[in-house]
Short mmCIF file of C-alpha atoms in Angstrom, two decimals:
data_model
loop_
_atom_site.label_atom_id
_atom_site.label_comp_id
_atom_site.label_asym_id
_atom_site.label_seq_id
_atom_site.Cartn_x
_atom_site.Cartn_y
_atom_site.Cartn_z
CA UNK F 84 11.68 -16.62 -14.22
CA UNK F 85 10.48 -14.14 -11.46
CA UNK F 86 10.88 -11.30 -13.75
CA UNK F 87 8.44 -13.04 -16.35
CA UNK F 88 5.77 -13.92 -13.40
CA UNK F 89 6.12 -11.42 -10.93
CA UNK F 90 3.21 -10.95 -8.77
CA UNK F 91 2.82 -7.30 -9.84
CA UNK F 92 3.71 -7.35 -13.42
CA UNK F 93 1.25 -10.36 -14.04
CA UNK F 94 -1.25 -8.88 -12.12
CA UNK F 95 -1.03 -5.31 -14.12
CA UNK F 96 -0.78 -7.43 -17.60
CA UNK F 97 -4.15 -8.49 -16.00
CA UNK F 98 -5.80 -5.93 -15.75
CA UNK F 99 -4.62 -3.87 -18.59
CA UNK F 100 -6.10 -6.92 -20.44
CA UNK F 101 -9.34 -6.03 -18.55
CA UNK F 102 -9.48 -3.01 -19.55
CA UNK F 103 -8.89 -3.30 -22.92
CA UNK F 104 -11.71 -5.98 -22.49
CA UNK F 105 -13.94 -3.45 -21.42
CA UNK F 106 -13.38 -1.04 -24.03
CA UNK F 107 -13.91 -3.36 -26.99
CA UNK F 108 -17.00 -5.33 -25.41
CA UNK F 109 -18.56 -2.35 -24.24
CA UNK F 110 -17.91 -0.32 -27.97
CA UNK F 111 -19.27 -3.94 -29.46
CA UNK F 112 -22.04 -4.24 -27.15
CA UNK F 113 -22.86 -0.48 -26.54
CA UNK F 114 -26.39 0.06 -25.75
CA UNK F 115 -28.94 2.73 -25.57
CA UNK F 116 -29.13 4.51 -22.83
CA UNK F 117 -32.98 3.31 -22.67
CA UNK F 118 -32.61 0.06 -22.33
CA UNK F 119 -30.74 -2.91 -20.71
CA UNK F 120 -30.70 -6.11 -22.74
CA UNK F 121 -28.95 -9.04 -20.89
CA UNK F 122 -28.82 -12.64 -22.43
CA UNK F 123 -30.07 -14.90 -19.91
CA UNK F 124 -31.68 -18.06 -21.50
CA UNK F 125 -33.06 -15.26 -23.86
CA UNK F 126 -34.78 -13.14 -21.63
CA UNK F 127 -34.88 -9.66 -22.30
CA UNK F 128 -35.53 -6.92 -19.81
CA UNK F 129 -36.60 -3.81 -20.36
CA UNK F 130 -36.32 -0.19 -18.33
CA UNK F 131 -36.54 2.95 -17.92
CA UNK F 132 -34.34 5.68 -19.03
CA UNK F 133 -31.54 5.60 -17.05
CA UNK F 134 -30.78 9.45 -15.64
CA UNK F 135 -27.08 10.36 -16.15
CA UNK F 136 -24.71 11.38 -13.66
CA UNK F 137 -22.01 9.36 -11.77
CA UNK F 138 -23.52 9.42 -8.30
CA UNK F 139 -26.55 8.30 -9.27
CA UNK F 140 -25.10 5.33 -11.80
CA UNK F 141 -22.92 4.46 -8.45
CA UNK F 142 -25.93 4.43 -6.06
CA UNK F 143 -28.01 2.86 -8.34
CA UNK F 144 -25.50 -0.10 -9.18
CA UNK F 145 -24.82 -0.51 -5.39
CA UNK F 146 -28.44 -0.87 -4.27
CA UNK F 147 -28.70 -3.67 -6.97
CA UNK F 148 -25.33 -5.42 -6.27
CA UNK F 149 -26.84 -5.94 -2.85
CA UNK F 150 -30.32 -7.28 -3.56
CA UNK F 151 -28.68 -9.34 -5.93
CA UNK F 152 -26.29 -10.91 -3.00
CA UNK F 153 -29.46 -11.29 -0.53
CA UNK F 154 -31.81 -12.90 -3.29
CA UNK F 155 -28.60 -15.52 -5.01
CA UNK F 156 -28.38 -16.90 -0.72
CA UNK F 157 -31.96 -16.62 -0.63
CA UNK F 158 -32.14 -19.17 -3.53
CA UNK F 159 -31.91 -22.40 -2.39
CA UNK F 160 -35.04 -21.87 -0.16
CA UNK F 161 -37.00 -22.04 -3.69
CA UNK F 162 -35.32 -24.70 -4.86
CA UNK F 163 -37.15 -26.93 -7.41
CA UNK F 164 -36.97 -30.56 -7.64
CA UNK F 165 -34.40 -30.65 -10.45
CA UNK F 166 -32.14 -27.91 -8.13
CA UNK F 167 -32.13 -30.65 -5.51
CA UNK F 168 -31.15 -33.37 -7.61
CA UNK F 169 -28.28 -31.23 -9.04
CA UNK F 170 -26.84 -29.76 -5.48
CA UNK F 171 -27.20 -34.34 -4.66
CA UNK F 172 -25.04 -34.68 -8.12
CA UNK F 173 -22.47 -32.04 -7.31
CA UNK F 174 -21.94 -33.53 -3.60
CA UNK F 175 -21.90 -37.47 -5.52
CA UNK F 176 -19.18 -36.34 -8.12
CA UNK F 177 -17.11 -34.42 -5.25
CA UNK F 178 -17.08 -37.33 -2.98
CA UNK F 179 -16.35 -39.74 -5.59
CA UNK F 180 -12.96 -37.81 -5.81
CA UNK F 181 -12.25 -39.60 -2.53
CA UNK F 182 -11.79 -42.60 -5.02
CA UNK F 183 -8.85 -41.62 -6.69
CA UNK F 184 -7.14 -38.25 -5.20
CA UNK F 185 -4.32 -40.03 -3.08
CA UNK F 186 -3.00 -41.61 -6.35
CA UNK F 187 -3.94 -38.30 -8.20
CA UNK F 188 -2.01 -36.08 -5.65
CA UNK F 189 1.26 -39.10 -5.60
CA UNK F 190 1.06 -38.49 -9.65
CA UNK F 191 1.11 -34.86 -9.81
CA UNK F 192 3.96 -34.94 -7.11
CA UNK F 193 6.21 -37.53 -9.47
CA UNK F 194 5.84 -36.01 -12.89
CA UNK F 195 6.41 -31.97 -11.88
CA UNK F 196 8.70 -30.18 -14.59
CA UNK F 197 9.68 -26.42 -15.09
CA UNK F 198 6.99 -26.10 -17.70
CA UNK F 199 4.08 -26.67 -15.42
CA UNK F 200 5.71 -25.05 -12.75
CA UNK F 201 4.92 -21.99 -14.83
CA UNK F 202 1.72 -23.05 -15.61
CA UNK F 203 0.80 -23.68 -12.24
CA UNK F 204 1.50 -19.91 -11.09
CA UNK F 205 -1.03 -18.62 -13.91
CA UNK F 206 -3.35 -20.80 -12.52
CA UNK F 207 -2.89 -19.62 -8.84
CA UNK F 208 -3.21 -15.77 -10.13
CA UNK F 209 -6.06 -16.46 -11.75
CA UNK F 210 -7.95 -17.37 -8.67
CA UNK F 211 -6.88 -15.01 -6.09
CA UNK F 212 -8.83 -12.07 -5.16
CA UNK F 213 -6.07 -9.40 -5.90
CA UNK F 214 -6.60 -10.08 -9.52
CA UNK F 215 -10.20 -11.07 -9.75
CA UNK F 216 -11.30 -7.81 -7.90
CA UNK F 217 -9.34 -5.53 -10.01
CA UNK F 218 -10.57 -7.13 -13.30
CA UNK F 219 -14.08 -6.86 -11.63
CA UNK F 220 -13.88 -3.56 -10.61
CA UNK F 221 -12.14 -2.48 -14.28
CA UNK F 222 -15.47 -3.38 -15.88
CA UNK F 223 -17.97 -1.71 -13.43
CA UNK F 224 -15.59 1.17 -13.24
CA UNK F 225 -16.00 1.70 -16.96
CA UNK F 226 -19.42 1.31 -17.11
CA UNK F 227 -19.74 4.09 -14.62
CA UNK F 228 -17.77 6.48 -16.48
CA UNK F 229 -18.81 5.75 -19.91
CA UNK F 230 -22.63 5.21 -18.91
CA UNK F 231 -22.35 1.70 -20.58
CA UNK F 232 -25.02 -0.41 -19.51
CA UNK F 233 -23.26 -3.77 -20.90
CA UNK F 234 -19.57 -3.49 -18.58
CA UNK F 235 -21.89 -1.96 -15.44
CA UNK F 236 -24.02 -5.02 -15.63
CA UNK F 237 -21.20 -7.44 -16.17
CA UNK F 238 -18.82 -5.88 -13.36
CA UNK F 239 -21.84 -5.95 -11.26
CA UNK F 240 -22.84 -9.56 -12.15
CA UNK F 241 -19.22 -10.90 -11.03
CA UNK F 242 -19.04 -8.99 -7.75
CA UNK F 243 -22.35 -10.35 -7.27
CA UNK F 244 -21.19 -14.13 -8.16
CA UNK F 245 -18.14 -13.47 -6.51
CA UNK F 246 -19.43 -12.18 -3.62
CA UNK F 247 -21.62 -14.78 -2.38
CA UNK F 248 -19.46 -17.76 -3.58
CA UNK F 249 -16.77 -16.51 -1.85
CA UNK F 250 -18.69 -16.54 1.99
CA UNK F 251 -20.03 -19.64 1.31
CA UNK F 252 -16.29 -21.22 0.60
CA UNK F 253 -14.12 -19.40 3.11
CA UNK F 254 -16.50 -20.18 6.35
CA UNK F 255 -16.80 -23.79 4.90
CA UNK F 256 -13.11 -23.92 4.99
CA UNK F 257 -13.02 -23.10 8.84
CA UNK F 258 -16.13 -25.13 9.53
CA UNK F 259 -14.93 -28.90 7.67
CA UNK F 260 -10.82 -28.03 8.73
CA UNK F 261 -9.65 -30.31 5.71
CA UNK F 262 -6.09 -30.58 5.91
CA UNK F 263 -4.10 -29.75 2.80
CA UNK F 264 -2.53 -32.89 0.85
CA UNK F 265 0.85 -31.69 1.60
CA UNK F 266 0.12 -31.81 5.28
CA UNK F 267 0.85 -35.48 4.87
CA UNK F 268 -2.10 -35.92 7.34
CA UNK F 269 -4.53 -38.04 4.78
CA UNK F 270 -7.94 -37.18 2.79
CA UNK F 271 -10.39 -37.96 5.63
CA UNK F 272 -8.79 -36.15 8.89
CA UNK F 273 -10.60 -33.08 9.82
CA UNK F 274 -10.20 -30.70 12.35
CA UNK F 275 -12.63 -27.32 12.48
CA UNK F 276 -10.99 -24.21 12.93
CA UNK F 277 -7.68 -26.02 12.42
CA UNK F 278 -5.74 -22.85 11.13
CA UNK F 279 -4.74 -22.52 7.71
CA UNK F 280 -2.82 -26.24 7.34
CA UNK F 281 -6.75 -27.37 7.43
CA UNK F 282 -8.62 -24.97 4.76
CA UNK F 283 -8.51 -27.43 1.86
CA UNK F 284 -12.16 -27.76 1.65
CA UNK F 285 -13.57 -26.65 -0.46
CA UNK F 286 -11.22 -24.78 -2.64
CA UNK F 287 -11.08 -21.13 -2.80
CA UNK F 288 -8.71 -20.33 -5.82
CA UNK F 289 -11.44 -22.76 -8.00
CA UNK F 290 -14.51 -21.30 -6.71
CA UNK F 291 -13.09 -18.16 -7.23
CA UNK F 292 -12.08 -17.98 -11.05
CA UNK F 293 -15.29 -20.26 -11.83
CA UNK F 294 -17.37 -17.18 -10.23
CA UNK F 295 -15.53 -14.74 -12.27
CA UNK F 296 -14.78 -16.64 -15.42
CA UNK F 297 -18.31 -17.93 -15.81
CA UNK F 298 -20.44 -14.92 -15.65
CA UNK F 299 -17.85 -14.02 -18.74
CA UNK F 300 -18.06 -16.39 -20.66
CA UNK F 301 -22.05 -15.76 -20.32
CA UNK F 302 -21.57 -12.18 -20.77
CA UNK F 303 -19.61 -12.25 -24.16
CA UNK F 304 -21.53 -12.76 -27.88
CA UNK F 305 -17.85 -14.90 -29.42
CA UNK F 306 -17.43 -18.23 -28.83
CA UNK F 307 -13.50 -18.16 -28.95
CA UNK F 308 -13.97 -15.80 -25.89
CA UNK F 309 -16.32 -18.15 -24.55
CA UNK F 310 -14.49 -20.67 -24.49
CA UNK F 311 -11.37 -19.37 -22.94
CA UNK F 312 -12.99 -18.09 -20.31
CA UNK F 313 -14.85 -21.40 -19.54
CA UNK F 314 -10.82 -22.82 -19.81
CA UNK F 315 -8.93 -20.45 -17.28
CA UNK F 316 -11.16 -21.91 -14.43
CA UNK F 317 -9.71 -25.57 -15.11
CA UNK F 318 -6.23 -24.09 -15.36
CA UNK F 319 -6.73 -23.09 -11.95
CA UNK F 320 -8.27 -25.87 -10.04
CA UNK F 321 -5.55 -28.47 -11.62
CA UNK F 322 -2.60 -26.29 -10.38
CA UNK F 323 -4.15 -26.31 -7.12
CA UNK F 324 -4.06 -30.58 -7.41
CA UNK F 325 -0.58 -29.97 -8.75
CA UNK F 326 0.77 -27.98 -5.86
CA UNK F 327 -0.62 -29.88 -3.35
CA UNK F 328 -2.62 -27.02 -1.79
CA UNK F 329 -6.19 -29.09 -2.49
CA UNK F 330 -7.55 -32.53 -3.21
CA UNK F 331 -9.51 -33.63 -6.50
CA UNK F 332 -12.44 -33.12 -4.20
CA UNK F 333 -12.20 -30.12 -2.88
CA UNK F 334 -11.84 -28.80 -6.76
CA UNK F 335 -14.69 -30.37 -8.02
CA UNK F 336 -16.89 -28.75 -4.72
CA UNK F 337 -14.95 -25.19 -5.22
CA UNK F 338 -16.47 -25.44 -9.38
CA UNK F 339 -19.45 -26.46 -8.46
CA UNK F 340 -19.74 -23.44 -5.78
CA UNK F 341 -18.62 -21.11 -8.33
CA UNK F 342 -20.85 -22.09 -11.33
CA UNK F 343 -24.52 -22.36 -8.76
CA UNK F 344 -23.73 -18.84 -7.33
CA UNK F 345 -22.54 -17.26 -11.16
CA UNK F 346 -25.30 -19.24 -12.75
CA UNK F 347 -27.74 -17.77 -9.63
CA UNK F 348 -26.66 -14.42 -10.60
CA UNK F 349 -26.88 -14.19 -14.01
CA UNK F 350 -30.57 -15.00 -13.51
CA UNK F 351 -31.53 -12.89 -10.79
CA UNK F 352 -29.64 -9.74 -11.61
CA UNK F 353 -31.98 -8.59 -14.40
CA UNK F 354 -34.93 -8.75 -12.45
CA UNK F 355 -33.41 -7.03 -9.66
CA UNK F 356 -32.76 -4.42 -11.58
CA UNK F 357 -35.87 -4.37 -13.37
CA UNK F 358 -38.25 -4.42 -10.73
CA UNK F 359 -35.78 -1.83 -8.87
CA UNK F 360 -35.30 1.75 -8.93
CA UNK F 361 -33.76 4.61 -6.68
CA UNK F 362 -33.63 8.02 -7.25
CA UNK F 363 -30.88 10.24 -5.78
CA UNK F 364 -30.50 13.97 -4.96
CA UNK F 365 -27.89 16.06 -3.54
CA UNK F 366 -28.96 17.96 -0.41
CA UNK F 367 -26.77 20.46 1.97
CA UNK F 368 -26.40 17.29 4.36
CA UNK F 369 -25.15 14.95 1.76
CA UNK F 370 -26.80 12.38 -1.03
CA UNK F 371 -30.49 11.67 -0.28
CA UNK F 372 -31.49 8.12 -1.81
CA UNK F 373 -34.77 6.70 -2.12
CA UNK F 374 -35.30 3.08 -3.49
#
């Protein structure tokens, strides 16, 4: 079993796979080099030509990765109405978990067989930062050297999402101290800055994939692709249920996390970059930027 879902040979399979990704999306998708088309409720952006070399790609990208982080936490201070109402929605369907997670958790414990076992370590991989980061950084990487707008924006767009989802859930783990189901120490005890026994809220393995998976399954034209990307996500957050690492509620606030900062992202990136441009030059001190 170990030799079919080893930590390393999973996590190259991984990767490999998002490579290959990158390859046929970005030969699919290629682009001219003038232009940067990114479908975002159908909005189309427009730039300038972009000037070749690496450094200057990697600057560039970096400068907008950034602005994107700053403007997807400076969001919710221009919230609309209808932003409100969802963030009040998100917190209504996560507490009604409280309902029905003790009997959810007692279920999952009963009925565990080798087959879901299995299942359950996919799930885990596909939420943990030593895979998502490589995947991430696969794309962007290959944008960079093949000057392909389409993977640089997408690889950008998930460390973006990833980024600032991930912040928000790992100090909100320290700050609520939720203990873990199999604590044995109940759904309402809480203890700040418990340790790790009391980081089950929200959770981080379903905020994570959700912030990597979405901005995917946005990014690609094909709606088999779409769809299994929009699938991995739930994988994840039921294993986490079925291993008793997180309650039903701390799943449902870990997705929602993950879809407001990938769904922030996705709109905000191509106006960043639009409305954004640097120009670099190599001097006898080093790279000189100017955005």
């Amino acid at each position: 079993m170990n030799h079919l879902f080893g930590k390393e040979k999973f996590g190259r399979r991984l990767v490999w796979s998002a490579a290959f990704l990158s390859l046929f999306c970005g030969n699919v998708l290629a682009q001219d080099s003038t232009r940067v088309i990114i479908d975002t409720n159908a909005v189309t952006v427009a730039e300038k030509p972009v000037r070749s070399g690496i450094f200057h790609r990697v600057a560039q990208d970096g400068v907008n990765t950034f602005h994107t982080i700053v403007k997807a936490y400076a969001r919710p201070l221009h919230w609309q109405k209808r932003d409100v109402l969802r963030f009040g929605g998100a917190l209504a369907i996560s507490a009604a978990g409280l309902l029905i997670e003790k009997e959810l958790y007692a279920f999952t414990q009963r009925n565990q067989t080798p087959a879901l076992d299995r299942l359950e370590r996919v799930g885990f991989r596909l939420g943990q930062p030593q895979l998502n980061y490589p995947i991430m950084l696969t794309l962007w990487g290959s944008g960079v050297l093949l000057n392909n707008d389409w993977l640089r924006d997408t690889g950008i767009m998930v460390i973006a999402s990833v980024t600032t989802s991930g912040l928000i859930q790992t100090a909100s783990k320290e700050i609520f101290g939720r203990p873990r189901p199999n604590t044995g120490l109940g759904n309402v005890a809480f203890k700040p800055f418990g340790g790790p026994a009391y980081h089950s809220f929200p959770s981080g393995h379903a905020s994570l994939a959700t912030a990597t998976f979405w901005v995917l399954a946005k990014q690609v034209p094909y709606v088999p692709l779409k769809v299994v990307f929009y699938a991995l996500p739930i994988i994840t957050s039921a294993s986490r249920i079925y291993v008793g690492a997180h309650w039903l509620s701390d799943v449902f606030l870990g997705t929602a996390l993950g879809i407001a900062f990938a769904e922030s992202v996705v709109r905000l990136y191509p106006l960043v970059k639009a409305n954004r441009a640097i120009s670099v030059k190599v001097t006898p001190v080093g790279l000189l930027v100017n955005f």
